[in-house]
Amino acid sequence: MSSPRTSAPARRPARRANDLRHLTPEQLRRRRMRERQRRRRRRRRRILLVLFVIAMLAAAWGITLAIEHWTGAPSSQSQSAPAPTAPPASQSAPPSSRPQSESTDVPASADPLLLLANKDNPLPAGYAPDLAYLEGGSYQMQSEAAAAFDRMKNAANATGLHLMACSAYRSVERQTELFNAEIQKWMGQGMDEAAAREQAATVVMVPGCSEHNTGLAVDVGSITNQRVEEDFENEPEFAWLQEHAAEYGFILRYPADKVEVTGVTYEPWHYRYVGVENAQKIKESGLCLEEYLAQSHTEKREDP
Ligand SMILES: [Zn+2]
């Protein structure tokens, strides 16, 4: 048995043909004109729809390009990675969140005090500085740097300040532990190992690439501020270091205006021992260590 609904389409053309038979030529002409207009309107709607789709695709492409421009990374990469949460600040954490660096491919210096450790220049395998404890016995540095730090600290504190070390030498093994813990943290949030490793490297220096592995770096704080955060620049101890650190052979290693070169965010607490002569030259030149090394290499080559 068929329902009335299924038989309806079959009846409709018959009724229509029946209607047309009763139309006058004038009515037929008008009807055809209306149908032509309807077809024209449908064509126009289809063209508008195609134009709209093209416009949407162009807009999506434009947004993708803009995202790549702003983030400096292909947007497909940032979309596939889970949104990173800010890592907790830690006193033991090495140079944090490293932005894209322009170029830190710098020739090595013969001067051991100008030893370069950064993400492009890991320390040689088996590197082991001769270490000495800082006064107070909590941290170690390369022996010459340790003595220089104690002199600097005592000079500052003789003026009524309270300069102190918050972190200094870290072995490559310890750096490896920190780095692996960071990888585990990101894998725990669902990243695969390769992605977690890449993410960890933006927070913790790859083992052998941290200045703290050299024994020549020290994180400095004051009695009221041992957070190793940017607000250390407001402390009188920071102002004193700006003026006097070079006299003791130390430089501010990651200045705010050299982030593009060092690949490390501004760290007003992180000082690097390079010896008095180098420190004073670097301070006068306004260069960072990478630039200073590149410049001395060029100057040497140009010597007759
Ligand atoms: Zn540091």
Short mmCIF file of N, CA, C and O in Angstrom, two decimals, residues 165-265:
data_model
loop_
_atom_site.label_atom_id
_atom_site.label_comp_id
_atom_site.label_asym_id
_atom_site.label_seq_id
_atom_site.Cartn_x
_atom_site.Cartn_y
_atom_site.Cartn_z
N ALA A 165 75.55 35.02 47.35
CA ALA A 165 75.36 34.09 46.23
C ALA A 165 74.10 33.27 46.46
O ALA A 165 73.83 32.84 47.58
N CYS A 166 73.31 33.08 45.41
CA CYS A 166 72.09 32.26 45.50
C CYS A 166 72.25 30.95 44.76
O CYS A 166 71.46 30.01 44.93
N SER A 167 73.22 30.88 43.86
CA SER A 167 73.53 29.66 43.12
C SER A 167 74.84 29.91 42.39
O SER A 167 75.14 31.06 42.05
N ALA A 168 75.62 28.86 42.19
CA ALA A 168 76.89 29.07 41.48
C ALA A 168 77.17 27.86 40.60
O ALA A 168 76.38 27.58 39.70
N TYR A 169 78.24 27.10 40.89
CA TYR A 169 78.58 25.97 40.03
C TYR A 169 77.53 24.87 40.11
O TYR A 169 77.00 24.56 41.19
N ARG A 170 77.23 24.31 38.96
CA ARG A 170 76.33 23.17 38.89
C ARG A 170 76.99 22.16 37.95
O ARG A 170 77.36 22.53 36.84
N SER A 171 77.15 20.94 38.39
CA SER A 171 77.80 19.94 37.53
C SER A 171 76.88 19.60 36.35
O SER A 171 75.66 19.80 36.42
N VAL A 172 77.49 19.09 35.29
CA VAL A 172 76.69 18.68 34.12
C VAL A 172 75.71 17.57 34.55
O VAL A 172 74.58 17.52 34.05
N GLU A 173 76.13 16.73 35.52
CA GLU A 173 75.25 15.66 36.00
C GLU A 173 74.00 16.27 36.66
O GLU A 173 72.88 15.83 36.42
N ARG A 174 74.23 17.30 37.49
CA ARG A 174 73.10 17.95 38.16
C ARG A 174 72.20 18.63 37.12
O ARG A 174 70.97 18.58 37.21
N GLN A 175 72.85 19.24 36.12
CA GLN A 175 72.10 19.89 35.05
C GLN A 175 71.25 18.86 34.30
O GLN A 175 70.10 19.13 33.93
N THR A 176 71.82 17.66 34.11
CA THR A 176 71.10 16.59 33.43
C THR A 176 69.87 16.18 34.23
O THR A 176 68.79 15.97 33.67
N GLU A 177 70.03 16.10 35.57
CA GLU A 177 68.87 15.76 36.43
C GLU A 177 67.76 16.79 36.27
O GLU A 177 66.59 16.44 36.11
N LEU A 178 68.16 18.09 36.31
CA LEU A 178 67.16 19.16 36.18
C LEU A 178 66.47 19.09 34.82
O LEU A 178 65.25 19.24 34.72
N PHE A 179 67.28 18.84 33.79
CA PHE A 179 66.75 18.81 32.43
C PHE A 179 65.79 17.63 32.26
O PHE A 179 64.69 17.78 31.72
N ASN A 180 66.20 16.46 32.77
CA ASN A 180 65.34 15.27 32.65
C ASN A 180 64.04 15.44 33.43
O ASN A 180 62.98 15.01 32.98
N ALA A 181 64.14 16.09 34.60
CA ALA A 181 62.92 16.32 35.40
C ALA A 181 61.96 17.21 34.61
O ALA A 181 60.74 17.00 34.63
N GLU A 182 62.52 18.18 33.89
CA GLU A 182 61.69 19.09 33.10
C GLU A 182 61.03 18.33 31.93
O GLU A 182 59.85 18.53 31.64
N ILE A 183 61.78 17.42 31.31
CA ILE A 183 61.22 16.60 30.21
C ILE A 183 60.07 15.76 30.75
O ILE A 183 58.99 15.70 30.15
N GLN A 184 60.29 15.13 31.92
CA GLN A 184 59.25 14.28 32.52
C GLN A 184 57.99 15.10 32.80
O GLN A 184 56.87 14.62 32.60
N LYS A 185 58.19 16.34 33.26
CA LYS A 185 57.05 17.20 33.59
C LYS A 185 56.18 17.41 32.35
O LYS A 185 54.96 17.28 32.40
N TRP A 186 56.82 17.70 31.20
CA TRP A 186 56.05 17.97 29.98
C TRP A 186 55.45 16.70 29.41
O TRP A 186 54.34 16.72 28.86
N MET A 187 56.18 15.56 29.55
CA MET A 187 55.61 14.30 29.08
C MET A 187 54.39 13.93 29.92
O MET A 187 53.42 13.37 29.41
N GLY A 188 54.46 14.28 31.22
CA GLY A 188 53.32 14.05 32.12
C GLY A 188 52.09 14.84 31.70
O GLY A 188 50.97 14.51 32.06
N GLN A 189 52.33 15.91 30.92
CA GLN A 189 51.20 16.71 30.44
C GLN A 189 50.78 16.30 29.04
O GLN A 189 50.06 17.03 28.36
N GLY A 190 51.29 15.14 28.59
CA GLY A 190 50.79 14.56 27.34
C GLY A 190 51.67 14.78 26.12
O GLY A 190 51.30 14.38 25.02
N MET A 191 52.84 15.40 26.28
CA MET A 191 53.72 15.60 25.11
C MET A 191 54.49 14.32 24.82
O MET A 191 54.80 13.57 25.73
N ASP A 192 54.83 14.11 23.52
CA ASP A 192 55.74 13.00 23.24
C ASP A 192 57.15 13.45 23.61
O ASP A 192 57.39 14.63 23.87
N GLU A 193 58.11 12.50 23.60
CA GLU A 193 59.41 12.82 24.18
C GLU A 193 60.14 13.93 23.42
O GLU A 193 60.75 14.82 24.03
N ALA A 194 60.05 13.88 22.08
CA ALA A 194 60.76 14.89 21.27
C ALA A 194 60.24 16.29 21.57
O ALA A 194 61.01 17.23 21.78
N ALA A 195 58.91 16.42 21.64
CA ALA A 195 58.30 17.73 21.91
C ALA A 195 58.63 18.17 23.33
O ALA A 195 58.92 19.35 23.58
N ALA A 196 58.60 17.21 24.29
CA ALA A 196 58.89 17.53 25.69
C ALA A 196 60.33 18.01 25.84
O ALA A 196 60.62 18.95 26.58
N ARG A 197 61.24 17.37 25.09
CA ARG A 197 62.66 17.75 25.14
C ARG A 197 62.84 19.18 24.62
O ARG A 197 63.56 19.99 25.21
N GLU A 198 62.15 19.47 23.52
CA GLU A 198 62.23 20.81 22.93
C GLU A 198 61.68 21.86 23.90
O GLU A 198 62.27 22.92 24.09
N GLN A 199 60.56 21.52 24.53
CA GLN A 199 59.93 22.45 25.48
C GLN A 199 60.83 22.64 26.70
O GLN A 199 61.01 23.75 27.18
N ALA A 200 61.42 21.53 27.19
CA ALA A 200 62.29 21.60 28.38
C ALA A 200 63.47 22.53 28.12
O ALA A 200 63.88 23.29 29.00
N ALA A 201 63.98 22.51 26.87
CA ALA A 201 65.15 23.32 26.53
C ALA A 201 64.84 24.82 26.55
O ALA A 201 65.76 25.63 26.57
N THR A 202 63.55 25.19 26.54
CA THR A 202 63.22 26.61 26.63
C THR A 202 63.19 27.07 28.09
O THR A 202 63.10 28.25 28.37
N VAL A 203 63.23 26.11 29.03
CA VAL A 203 63.12 26.45 30.45
C VAL A 203 64.42 26.16 31.19
O VAL A 203 64.88 26.94 32.01
N VAL A 204 65.02 25.01 30.90
CA VAL A 204 66.28 24.60 31.54
C VAL A 204 67.32 24.45 30.43
O VAL A 204 67.03 23.87 29.39
N MET A 205 68.51 25.01 30.66
CA MET A 205 69.57 24.88 29.65
C MET A 205 69.92 23.40 29.45
O MET A 205 69.98 22.63 30.41
N VAL A 206 70.14 23.05 28.20
CA VAL A 206 70.58 21.69 27.88
C VAL A 206 71.89 21.43 28.64
O VAL A 206 72.75 22.30 28.70
N PRO A 207 72.03 20.24 29.27
CA PRO A 207 73.26 19.95 30.04
C PRO A 207 74.52 20.25 29.23
O PRO A 207 74.61 19.87 28.07
N GLY A 208 75.46 20.95 29.87
CA GLY A 208 76.70 21.33 29.19
C GLY A 208 76.61 22.68 28.51
O GLY A 208 77.62 23.24 28.09
N CYS A 209 75.40 23.23 28.40
CA CYS A 209 75.21 24.52 27.72
C CYS A 209 74.93 25.63 28.72
O CYS A 209 74.79 26.79 28.33
N SER A 210 74.81 25.29 30.02
CA SER A 210 74.53 26.32 31.02
C SER A 210 75.83 26.94 31.50
O SER A 210 76.82 26.25 31.73
N GLU A 211 75.81 28.25 31.67
CA GLU A 211 76.98 28.94 32.22
C GLU A 211 77.32 28.41 33.61
O GLU A 211 78.47 28.44 34.02
N HIS A 212 76.31 27.94 34.33
CA HIS A 212 76.57 27.43 35.68
C HIS A 212 77.43 26.17 35.65
O HIS A 212 78.05 25.82 36.64
N ASN A 213 77.47 25.48 34.51
CA ASN A 213 78.32 24.30 34.37
C ASN A 213 79.80 24.68 34.26
O ASN A 213 80.66 23.84 34.45
N THR A 214 80.09 25.94 33.92
CA THR A 214 81.49 26.36 33.75
C THR A 214 82.18 26.61 35.08
O THR A 214 83.40 26.60 35.15
N GLY A 215 81.41 26.90 36.13
CA GLY A 215 82.00 27.29 37.41
C GLY A 215 82.34 28.77 37.45
O GLY A 215 82.86 29.27 38.44
N LEU A 216 82.04 29.48 36.35
CA LEU A 216 82.41 30.90 36.26
C LEU A 216 81.20 31.82 36.46
O LEU A 216 81.33 33.03 36.38
N ALA A 217 80.03 31.24 36.70
CA ALA A 217 78.81 32.05 36.83
C ALA A 217 78.26 31.97 38.25
O ALA A 217 78.40 30.95 38.93
N VAL A 218 77.63 33.06 38.66
CA VAL A 218 77.02 33.10 39.99
C VAL A 218 75.71 33.88 39.91
O VAL A 218 75.62 34.89 39.21
N ASP A 219 74.69 33.36 40.57
CA ASP A 219 73.43 34.10 40.71
C ASP A 219 73.49 34.83 42.04
O ASP A 219 73.78 34.22 43.08
N VAL A 220 73.22 36.13 41.98
CA VAL A 220 73.41 36.99 43.14
C VAL A 220 72.07 37.45 43.68
O VAL A 220 71.12 37.67 42.92
N GLY A 221 72.01 37.58 45.01
CA GLY A 221 70.82 38.13 45.65
C GLY A 221 71.24 39.04 46.78
O GLY A 221 72.43 39.30 46.98
N SER A 222 70.25 39.53 47.50
CA SER A 222 70.54 40.34 48.67
C SER A 222 69.84 39.69 49.85
O SER A 222 69.08 38.73 49.68
N ILE A 223 70.04 40.24 51.04
CA ILE A 223 69.44 39.60 52.21
C ILE A 223 67.91 39.62 52.13
O ILE A 223 67.24 38.71 52.62
N THR A 224 67.36 40.61 51.42
CA THR A 224 65.90 40.71 51.33
C THR A 224 65.36 40.17 50.01
O THR A 224 64.15 40.08 49.83
N ASN A 225 66.23 39.84 49.06
CA ASN A 225 65.74 39.41 47.75
C ASN A 225 66.64 38.32 47.17
O ASN A 225 67.67 38.60 46.56
N GLN A 226 66.22 37.08 47.40
CA GLN A 226 66.97 35.95 46.83
C GLN A 226 66.10 35.20 45.84
O GLN A 226 66.25 34.00 45.64
N ARG A 227 65.18 35.93 45.21
CA ARG A 227 64.22 35.28 44.31
C ARG A 227 64.81 34.98 42.94
O ARG A 227 64.19 34.29 42.15
N VAL A 228 66.00 35.52 42.62
CA VAL A 228 66.57 35.48 41.26
C VAL A 228 65.50 35.81 40.22
O VAL A 228 65.24 35.05 39.30
N GLU A 229 64.92 36.97 40.40
CA GLU A 229 63.92 37.46 39.45
C GLU A 229 64.29 38.88 39.03
O GLU A 229 65.18 39.50 39.60
N GLU A 230 63.56 39.34 38.01
CA GLU A 230 63.92 40.61 37.39
C GLU A 230 63.90 41.79 38.37
O GLU A 230 64.62 42.77 38.18
N ASP A 231 63.08 41.68 39.43
CA ASP A 231 63.00 42.83 40.35
C ASP A 231 64.28 43.01 41.17
O ASP A 231 64.40 43.98 41.92
N PHE A 232 65.26 42.11 40.99
CA PHE A 232 66.55 42.33 41.66
C PHE A 232 67.18 43.64 41.19
O PHE A 232 67.97 44.26 41.91
N GLU A 233 66.80 44.07 39.98
CA GLU A 233 67.39 45.31 39.46
C GLU A 233 66.99 46.54 40.29
O GLU A 233 67.58 47.60 40.14
N ASN A 234 65.98 46.40 41.15
CA ASN A 234 65.57 47.53 42.00
C ASN A 234 66.34 47.58 43.32
O ASN A 234 66.18 48.52 44.10
N GLU A 235 67.16 46.55 43.58
CA GLU A 235 67.89 46.49 44.85
C GLU A 235 69.16 47.34 44.79
O GLU A 235 69.79 47.44 43.73
N PRO A 236 69.56 47.92 45.93
CA PRO A 236 70.81 48.70 45.93
C PRO A 236 72.02 47.83 45.59
O PRO A 236 73.00 48.32 45.03
N GLU A 237 71.94 46.52 45.88
CA GLU A 237 73.04 45.61 45.54
C GLU A 237 73.24 45.57 44.02
O GLU A 237 74.37 45.47 43.54
N PHE A 238 72.14 45.62 43.27
CA PHE A 238 72.25 45.61 41.80
C PHE A 238 72.94 46.89 41.32
O PHE A 238 73.83 46.85 40.46
N ALA A 239 72.53 48.02 41.90
CA ALA A 239 73.14 49.31 41.50
C ALA A 239 74.64 49.28 41.78
O ALA A 239 75.45 49.73 40.96
N TRP A 240 75.01 48.70 42.92
CA TRP A 240 76.44 48.62 43.28
C TRP A 240 77.19 47.75 42.26
O TRP A 240 78.27 48.10 41.80
N LEU A 241 76.59 46.62 41.90
CA LEU A 241 77.22 45.71 40.93
C LEU A 241 77.39 46.38 39.57
O LEU A 241 78.41 46.21 38.91
N GLN A 242 76.38 47.14 39.15
CA GLN A 242 76.47 47.85 37.87
C GLN A 242 77.73 48.70 37.83
O GLN A 242 78.39 48.82 36.82
N GLU A 243 78.03 49.30 39.00
CA GLU A 243 79.16 50.22 39.05
C GLU A 243 80.49 49.49 39.28
O GLU A 243 81.51 49.86 38.71
N HIS A 244 80.47 48.43 40.10
CA HIS A 244 81.75 47.88 40.58
C HIS A 244 82.07 46.45 40.14
O HIS A 244 83.20 46.01 40.33
N ALA A 245 81.12 45.70 39.60
CA ALA A 245 81.38 44.27 39.30
C ALA A 245 82.62 44.09 38.43
O ALA A 245 83.43 43.18 38.67
N ALA A 246 82.78 44.96 37.42
CA ALA A 246 83.91 44.81 36.49
C ALA A 246 85.26 44.94 37.21
O ALA A 246 86.23 44.30 36.82
N GLU A 247 85.30 45.73 38.28
CA GLU A 247 86.55 45.89 39.04
C GLU A 247 87.00 44.56 39.64
O GLU A 247 88.16 44.38 39.97
N TYR A 248 86.06 43.64 39.80
CA TYR A 248 86.37 42.33 40.37
C TYR A 248 86.34 41.23 39.31
O TYR A 248 86.44 40.04 39.63
N GLY A 249 86.18 41.63 38.06
CA GLY A 249 86.25 40.66 36.96
C GLY A 249 84.90 40.06 36.57
O GLY A 249 84.87 39.07 35.83
N PHE A 250 83.79 40.66 37.03
CA PHE A 250 82.47 40.10 36.71
C PHE A 250 81.71 41.00 35.72
O PHE A 250 81.83 42.22 35.77
N ILE A 251 80.93 40.35 34.86
CA ILE A 251 80.04 41.10 33.96
C ILE A 251 78.60 40.62 34.15
O ILE A 251 78.37 39.46 34.52
N LEU A 252 77.67 41.55 33.90
CA LEU A 252 76.25 41.17 33.82
C LEU A 252 76.12 40.39 32.51
O LEU A 252 76.30 40.95 31.44
N ARG A 253 75.85 39.10 32.60
CA ARG A 253 76.00 38.23 31.43
C ARG A 253 74.83 38.32 30.44
O ARG A 253 75.01 38.13 29.24
N TYR A 254 73.61 38.57 30.95
CA TYR A 254 72.44 38.59 30.07
C TYR A 254 71.70 39.92 30.19
O TYR A 254 70.62 39.99 30.80
N PRO A 255 72.28 40.98 29.59
CA PRO A 255 71.65 42.30 29.70
C PRO A 255 70.33 42.35 28.93
O PRO A 255 70.12 41.56 28.00
N ALA A 256 69.50 43.31 29.32
CA ALA A 256 68.16 43.44 28.71
C ALA A 256 68.24 43.75 27.22
O ALA A 256 67.41 43.30 26.45
N ASP A 257 69.28 44.50 26.81
CA ASP A 257 69.34 44.91 25.39
C ASP A 257 70.12 43.92 24.53
O ASP A 257 70.42 44.22 23.37
N LYS A 258 70.46 42.74 25.08
CA LYS A 258 71.23 41.76 24.29
C LYS A 258 70.51 40.42 24.18
O LYS A 258 71.13 39.41 23.83
N VAL A 259 69.22 40.43 24.48
CA VAL A 259 68.46 39.17 24.48
C VAL A 259 68.54 38.48 23.12
O VAL A 259 68.68 37.26 23.03
N GLU A 260 68.50 39.28 22.04
CA GLU A 260 68.54 38.71 20.69
C GLU A 260 69.87 38.00 20.42
O GLU A 260 69.93 37.06 19.65
N VAL A 261 70.93 38.48 21.06
CA VAL A 261 72.26 37.91 20.80
C VAL A 261 72.53 36.73 21.74
O VAL A 261 73.00 35.68 21.30
N THR A 262 72.23 36.91 23.02
CA THR A 262 72.55 35.84 23.98
C THR A 262 71.54 34.70 23.89
O THR A 262 71.86 33.57 24.24
N GLY A 263 70.33 35.01 23.43
CA GLY A 263 69.28 33.99 23.40
C GLY A 263 68.72 33.70 24.78
O GLY A 263 68.00 32.73 24.97
N VAL A 264 69.06 34.54 25.76
CA VAL A 264 68.58 34.35 27.13
C VAL A 264 67.89 35.63 27.59
O VAL A 264 68.36 36.73 27.30
N THR A 265 66.78 35.48 28.30
CA THR A 265 66.06 36.65 28.79
C THR A 265 66.93 37.44 29.78
O THR A 265 67.89 36.91 30.34
#
